Amino acid sequence: MTAWRTEGGTAIDRSRPLAFTFDGKAIDGFAGDTVASALLAGGVSVLARSFKYHRPRGLWGAGVEEPNALVDIAGGLPNTRATQVPAADGLVVRSVNAEPNAEKDRHAFLDAFSRFIPAAFYYKTFMFPDWHLFEPRIREMAGLGTLDEATKGPAFAEQVNQHCDVLVVGAGPSGLLAARKAARAGKRVVLCDDGRQVGGSLLFRAAVIEGKPGAEWAADVAAELERAGLRVLTGTTAFGIYDHRLVGLHQKAADGAPDRLWRIRARSIVLAAGAIERPLPFGNNDLPGVMSAEAALVYLRRFGVAAGRKVVIAANNGLAYETAEALAAAGADVTVVDYRADAASPAGLRVLKGLAVATAVGRSAVTAVKLSDGTVLEADALLASGGFTPTVHLYCQAQGKLDWRDDILAFVPGRSVDGVEVVGAAAGNFGLPAELAGGSERDFRIVAAWPKPGARERVWIDLQNDVTAKDVELAVRENFVSVEHLKRYTTLGMATDQGKTSNVNGLALMAELTGRRIPEVGTTTYRPPFTPVPLASFAGARSGTRMNPIRRLPLEAQHRADGAMFREYGGWLRPAFYGAGAPEERIQAEAQAAREGVALFDGSPLGKIDVMGPDAAPFLDFIYYNTMSTLAPGRCRYGFILTEAGNIYDDGVLMRLDENRFVVSCSSSHVAGVHGLLEEWRQDRFDKRRVFIHNVTAGMATLTVTGPRARALVESVGLSIALDDAALPHMAVVSGLFDGIAVRIARVSFTGERSYEISVPADRARALWARLRQAGEACGATLLGLEALMILRAEKGYIVIGKDTDGTSRPIDFGLTAPLERKKVAFIGRRSLITEDAAGPDRRQFVGLEAVDGKGVLPTGAHGIERKAGATRSLGYVTSSYFSPALRKPIALGLIERGLSRMGDIIELQHLRDVRQARIVPSCAFDEEGARLHA
Amino acid sequence: MQLFPCPFCGPRSESEFHFGGDAGNHRPEGFRDVTDGVWAAYLYERNNRRGAASEIWMHMACGEVFRMERDTVNHRVAQSVALGKGGGNDGMAH
């Protein structure tokens, strides 16, 4: 192809030249050029190598439909359509799937073997021993672009949600007309178009509308909309339509700013997405120099680039004549091959009627065109029009069904879809809308020119995925006659262009081969996205740590100042331990100090759900496994919450503050779940005017003082309460005052030591912590991180839900059966506790495990095993395992089959290849009588 | 993304809601007199109806549970109904 710059070009600004490189070669262009138009003008005819055969490929199209010209942009995204990348100074552009470059590709030899590698060749050939052995090498040879390792990826895309009355997709004449009508009727309208400018076909096809040139009319309509405060989104592709008229749009900023993802919920949608020109099925129709006739018109009128000097235009319809006349006027030598024998043609053009193109001639570019009657025409460009395919993707995504129209040889929208209207070329009306046309009609008569079986030359159906007519024939021979099978077997239409140019030709050939009509073959399912959308746009701001934001303590800064090492526990960032040095030593020292003196612990994430109202007590009787209505005001009780299936969902302490007011202290990682469960049952089973639930977890901080000297420390803080055991015994709760603010003090212990959990409004946490630290200095208080707390609670056999329980644990596995036997009222999960499984003898029960082999701490997760007749069977597993500083030996907890009735037994524990010996012991290893809780 | 009407907050995105199961899946009352079959049906049998369905949903933003009638084929929502004062055992699948 010897393309050249002509005069004019409405998209480019000749006063602003620019330069970039393509495969290392310098390319000049102008502001407004796309990479494609600049390459075309620069005489680059081979822009890419094809996916499978490494055939040289040039431009076919000018927009989103482009199947060939994929390029990598250094520092940007790979596999970008050159037709959609604005040319810019300094851009480094590289062809894809070509080594070292598109012009000279070392895999080009593959094309010589093409007859041996048809569709499914790889799957059939590389089956033994395993396709996966061959896959990497094959993928490397047949593939697309590569991601530049240095690419950081785009800055996160903004996401915008919007509602409107009317969303118009496509700003061509029909879309603009619909938008203007709706706007003038006072509707909130959003108009979008994937082009940088509104106008659609008016930007390159001649038209006079309402007395103005088409492009000017288009700009005026857009200006009118914007003056009315309505939104006109250019560079924006509506890529998907979802339930209830939600439309996804991807906006590519012109100035390098981050992409934007729009989610627009429209009361009604007007689809005016236009139509896409189809290739003609002649031999070698993939040669560089073969281009869509409409695309050639775009390059000429928009960018001032003529596709060739000696141009053959082949068409089976009348719309290509505009390209012919325009190129002739620009000075090209033009011959039209009109497939229609009886066509009316404009005067002054060389037109051959009733003939067809047999094959394009040339090695890596078109040099001649051979016609059906044997005539050979010398040419450097062959512009083809095989008819137009309405862009019905969004309509079909919205569950629309297509009808076939024989008069225009195209699928058009059939039955109406609620709230979705299709207009213009997308509906098969290829001329201007009647109210704008002013009586001038375009000649769009078309004759069929479908691919025929048995062609001697190779005829490409799908340019991007390298699918030829022979591949479709092969699929039919092998009985893949369903259109969905055809697609998967040959990969027709499965490339990133989603078959925009290829599908209908493929269906037509399939129809011919199977003796069906095209509508009987049908189309494959249309799915979003219409064009590729970067995943970063869907992610938006929710990437990295924002994917699942971590919850932070009100006292994080204070803990950091104290040298805390933070880890995530159940979604919260919490101090694991404090201070520098070997972590295990620090953890052991903290645990020991809490047993010997006193420790301060930040337990703020502890669940705090208020349950209030006259029916709160019966409500909680139903929620908990344990009977809670008998709890006296000012007292606390430990209990389980089960699922309806009878499994333990959560455990924790319930506090009764007064007759009608309780606090559910659930596991910190379970608050949302427990809250949801409480709400569901409250509204489903109880009078919701007599029970109220309020989650105050994040609103209150809970700071815990624990250890033998805890009372002395709390006393010196001064909370205006009596601390003697008569007034505040273990498992009691009182209200006190701290600096005039009400605080809650509970004698609840997760360490086995005398403990005071002090809950204050979160904004008072700093003051209270400071006071506790100050008081702690006199008592030699230590700071206790979560890791040391885990050791202390494990020494006592206190469980952590999800760690020491799994989804099958039931209360009976923890030796708790009293409520099942004695509780008078219904509760969640009760019926499930008397099933065969729940009462079975072989349940895994919660026990302690004591290493007896002198080899140190048992591995968490190690399975208890039983060997019988050469087979090994799991008896359960170790759930928690630590070195106990108080006992100076390893301790462990586990769920072991029939464990509670096997106390003293020694079992084997297997972890990977290691086998250990452990004795089954009671789960509580320290202070079994609980004397320290009261000390 | 569907648009669901919360009886209290109006139309909101589907992602704000939590599915609570078919409406009318009443909890069998009683204990030992409830057969395994009846209890298992309550726990596990789901209708997954094609077409018109009556379902329980929770709008997580306001915390209210309600019944919604919708079509599982064409996703049209007929109506959503607040659940009175509660206490009626509206039959959520818990």
PDB file of N, CA and C in Angstrom, chain A residues 311-351:
ATOM      1  N   VAL A 311      -6.432   2.453  -6.622  1.00  0.00           N
ATOM      2  CA  VAL A 311      -7.339   1.852  -5.654  1.00  0.00           C
ATOM      3  C   VAL A 311      -8.440   1.064  -6.350  1.00  0.00           C
ATOM      4  N   VAL A 312      -8.637  -0.175  -5.919  1.00  0.00           N
ATOM      5  CA  VAL A 312      -9.815  -0.923  -6.354  1.00  0.00           C
ATOM      6  C   VAL A 312     -10.782  -0.973  -5.180  1.00  0.00           C
ATOM      7  N   ILE A 313     -12.028  -0.612  -5.481  1.00  0.00           N
ATOM      8  CA  ILE A 313     -13.049  -0.670  -4.433  1.00  0.00           C
ATOM      9  C   ILE A 313     -14.038  -1.756  -4.799  1.00  0.00           C
ATOM     10  N   ALA A 314     -14.173  -2.747  -3.944  1.00  0.00           N
ATOM     11  CA  ALA A 314     -15.068  -3.865  -4.202  1.00  0.00           C
ATOM     12  C   ALA A 314     -16.203  -3.820  -3.207  1.00  0.00           C
ATOM     13  N   ALA A 315     -17.435  -3.892  -3.726  1.00  0.00           N
ATOM     14  CA  ALA A 315     -18.563  -3.771  -2.819  1.00  0.00           C
ATOM     15  C   ALA A 315     -19.759  -4.539  -3.336  1.00  0.00           C
ATOM     16  N   ASN A 316     -20.543  -5.057  -2.400  1.00  0.00           N
ATOM     17  CA  ASN A 316     -21.796  -5.702  -2.789  1.00  0.00           C
ATOM     18  C   ASN A 316     -22.984  -4.827  -2.438  1.00  0.00           C
ATOM     19  N   ASN A 317     -22.695  -3.555  -2.124  1.00  0.00           N
ATOM     20  CA  ASN A 317     -23.772  -2.618  -1.776  1.00  0.00           C
ATOM     21  C   ASN A 317     -23.383  -1.233  -2.254  1.00  0.00           C
ATOM     22  N   GLY A 318     -24.280  -0.270  -2.081  1.00  0.00           N
ATOM     23  CA  GLY A 318     -24.063   1.041  -2.681  1.00  0.00           C
ATOM     24  C   GLY A 318     -23.303   2.038  -1.829  1.00  0.00           C
ATOM     25  N   LEU A 319     -23.052   1.699  -0.574  1.00  0.00           N
ATOM     26  CA  LEU A 319     -22.482   2.728   0.304  1.00  0.00           C
ATOM     27  C   LEU A 319     -21.003   3.006   0.031  1.00  0.00           C
ATOM     28  N   ALA A 320     -20.337   2.122  -0.705  1.00  0.00           N
ATOM     29  CA  ALA A 320     -18.910   2.327  -0.954  1.00  0.00           C
ATOM     30  C   ALA A 320     -18.656   3.404  -2.004  1.00  0.00           C
ATOM     31  N   TYR A 321     -19.713   3.805  -2.715  1.00  0.00           N
ATOM     32  CA  TYR A 321     -19.482   4.802  -3.775  1.00  0.00           C
ATOM     33  C   TYR A 321     -18.987   6.130  -3.227  1.00  0.00           C
ATOM     34  N   GLU A 322     -19.376   6.424  -2.000  1.00  0.00           N
ATOM     35  CA  GLU A 322     -18.901   7.697  -1.438  1.00  0.00           C
ATOM     36  C   GLU A 322     -17.381   7.667  -1.280  1.00  0.00           C
ATOM     37  N   THR A 323     -16.865   6.516  -0.859  1.00  0.00           N
ATOM     38  CA  THR A 323     -15.411   6.354  -0.749  1.00  0.00           C
ATOM     39  C   THR A 323     -14.768   6.514  -2.120  1.00  0.00           C
ATOM     40  N   ALA A 324     -15.388   5.886  -3.118  1.00  0.00           N
ATOM     41  CA  ALA A 324     -14.829   5.940  -4.477  1.00  0.00           C
ATOM     42  C   ALA A 324     -14.756   7.377  -4.972  1.00  0.00           C
ATOM     43  N   GLU A 325     -15.845   8.102  -4.820  1.00  0.00           N
ATOM     44  CA  GLU A 325     -15.874   9.481  -5.314  1.00  0.00           C
ATOM     45  C   GLU A 325     -14.889  10.366  -4.562  1.00  0.00           C
ATOM     46  N   ALA A 326     -14.820  10.153  -3.264  1.00  0.00           N
ATOM     47  CA  ALA A 326     -13.933  10.998  -2.461  1.00  0.00           C
ATOM     48  C   ALA A 326     -12.469  10.738  -2.815  1.00  0.00           C
ATOM     49  N   LEU A 327     -12.105   9.471  -2.982  1.00  0.00           N
ATOM     50  CA  LEU A 327     -10.713   9.166  -3.324  1.00  0.00           C
ATOM     51  C   LEU A 327     -10.379   9.649  -4.727  1.00  0.00           C
ATOM     52  N   ALA A 328     -11.330   9.497  -5.637  1.00  0.00           N
ATOM     53  CA  ALA A 328     -11.103   9.986  -6.997  1.00  0.00           C
ATOM     54  C   ALA A 328     -10.891  11.496  -6.974  1.00  0.00           C
ATOM     55  N   ALA A 329     -11.708  12.166  -6.183  1.00  0.00           N
ATOM     56  CA  ALA A 329     -11.581  13.625  -6.094  1.00  0.00           C
ATOM     57  C   ALA A 329     -10.246  14.021  -5.488  1.00  0.00           C
ATOM     58  N   ALA A 330      -9.726  13.166  -4.591  1.00  0.00           N
ATOM     59  CA  ALA A 330      -8.443  13.487  -3.962  1.00  0.00           C
ATOM     60  C   ALA A 330      -7.276  13.200  -4.901  1.00  0.00           C
ATOM     61  N   GLY A 331      -7.559  12.538  -6.006  1.00  0.00           N
ATOM     62  CA  GLY A 331      -6.497  12.316  -6.977  1.00  0.00           C
ATOM     63  C   GLY A 331      -6.063  10.882  -7.147  1.00  0.00           C
ATOM     64  N   ALA A 332      -6.750   9.951  -6.487  1.00  0.00           N
ATOM     65  CA  ALA A 332      -6.385   8.548  -6.650  1.00  0.00           C
ATOM     66  C   ALA A 332      -7.021   7.991  -7.919  1.00  0.00           C
ATOM     67  N   ASP A 333      -6.394   6.968  -8.445  1.00  0.00           N
ATOM     68  CA  ASP A 333      -6.942   6.273  -9.597  1.00  0.00           C
ATOM     69  C   ASP A 333      -7.858   5.179  -9.070  1.00  0.00           C
ATOM     70  N   VAL A 334      -9.161   5.283  -9.322  1.00  0.00           N
ATOM     71  CA  VAL A 334     -10.135   4.430  -8.648  1.00  0.00           C
ATOM     72  C   VAL A 334     -10.894   3.557  -9.643  1.00  0.00           C
ATOM     73  N   THR A 335     -10.991   2.274  -9.333  1.00  0.00           N
ATOM     74  CA  THR A 335     -11.867   1.376 -10.078  1.00  0.00           C
ATOM     75  C   THR A 335     -12.816   0.733  -9.081  1.00  0.00           C
ATOM     76  N   VAL A 336     -14.120   0.745  -9.408  1.00  0.00           N
ATOM     77  CA  VAL A 336     -15.094   0.127  -8.521  1.00  0.00           C
ATOM     78  C   VAL A 336     -15.508  -1.216  -9.103  1.00  0.00           C
ATOM     79  N   VAL A 337     -15.443  -2.263  -8.321  1.00  0.00           N
ATOM     80  CA  VAL A 337     -15.987  -3.560  -8.710  1.00  0.00           C
ATOM     81  C   VAL A 337     -17.288  -3.720  -7.937  1.00  0.00           C
ATOM     82  N   ASP A 338     -18.397  -3.525  -8.655  1.00  0.00           N
ATOM     83  CA  ASP A 338     -19.708  -3.591  -7.998  1.00  0.00           C
ATOM     84  C   ASP A 338     -20.290  -4.972  -8.239  1.00  0.00           C
ATOM     85  N   TYR A 339     -20.492  -5.718  -7.156  1.00  0.00           N
ATOM     86  CA  TYR A 339     -20.987  -7.092  -7.270  1.00  0.00           C
ATOM     87  C   TYR A 339     -22.393  -7.130  -7.865  1.00  0.00           C
ATOM     88  N   ARG A 340     -23.065  -5.979  -7.860  1.00  0.00           N
ATOM     89  CA  ARG A 340     -24.455  -5.943  -8.315  1.00  0.00           C
ATOM     90  C   ARG A 340     -24.469  -5.651  -9.809  1.00  0.00           C
ATOM     91  N   ALA A 341     -25.054  -6.561 -10.589  1.00  0.00           N
ATOM     92  CA  ALA A 341     -25.037  -6.406 -12.049  1.00  0.00           C
ATOM     93  C   ALA A 341     -25.861  -5.205 -12.485  1.00  0.00           C
ATOM     94  N   ASP A 342     -26.935  -4.926 -11.746  1.00  0.00           N
ATOM     95  CA  ASP A 342     -27.887  -3.904 -12.194  1.00  0.00           C
ATOM     96  C   ASP A 342     -27.750  -2.602 -11.419  1.00  0.00           C
ATOM     97  N   ALA A 343     -26.576  -2.361 -10.878  1.00  0.00           N
ATOM     98  CA  ALA A 343     -26.431  -1.198 -10.005  1.00  0.00           C
ATOM     99  C   ALA A 343     -26.439   0.099 -10.793  1.00  0.00           C
ATOM    100  N   ALA A 344     -27.011   1.116 -10.168  1.00  0.00           N
ATOM    101  CA  ALA A 344     -26.872   2.460 -10.713  1.00  0.00           C
ATOM    102  C   ALA A 344     -25.587   3.032 -10.123  1.00  0.00           C
ATOM    103  N   SER A 345     -24.768   3.644 -10.978  1.00  0.00           N
ATOM    104  CA  SER A 345     -23.510   4.149 -10.427  1.00  0.00           C
ATOM    105  C   SER A 345     -23.329   5.603 -10.825  1.00  0.00           C
ATOM    106  N   PRO A 346     -22.614   6.355 -10.010  1.00  0.00           N
ATOM    107  CA  PRO A 346     -22.393   7.775 -10.319  1.00  0.00           C
ATOM    108  C   PRO A 346     -21.571   7.913 -11.602  1.00  0.00           C
ATOM    109  N   ALA A 347     -21.779   9.001 -12.269  1.00  0.00           N
ATOM    110  CA  ALA A 347     -21.033   9.242 -13.500  1.00  0.00           C
ATOM    111  C   ALA A 347     -19.580   9.574 -13.158  1.00  0.00           C
ATOM    112  N   GLY A 348     -18.684   9.355 -14.104  1.00  0.00           N
ATOM    113  CA  GLY A 348     -17.298   9.771 -13.927  1.00  0.00           C
ATOM    114  C   GLY A 348     -16.451   8.778 -13.180  1.00  0.00           C
ATOM    115  N   LEU A 349     -17.013   7.623 -12.812  1.00  0.00           N
ATOM    116  CA  LEU A 349     -16.217   6.615 -12.119  1.00  0.00           C
ATOM    117  C   LEU A 349     -16.076   5.400 -13.024  1.00  0.00           C
ATOM    118  N   ARG A 350     -14.923   4.734 -12.934  1.00  0.00           N
ATOM    119  CA  ARG A 350     -14.752   3.483 -13.658  1.00  0.00           C
ATOM    120  C   ARG A 350     -15.396   2.388 -12.812  1.00  0.00           C
ATOM    121  N   VAL A 351     -16.474   1.789 -13.329  1.00  0.00           N
ATOM    122  CA  VAL A 351     -17.219   0.795 -12.549  1.00  0.00           C
ATOM    123  C   VAL A 351     -17.354  -0.488 -13.348  1.00  0.00           C
TER     124      VAL A 351
END
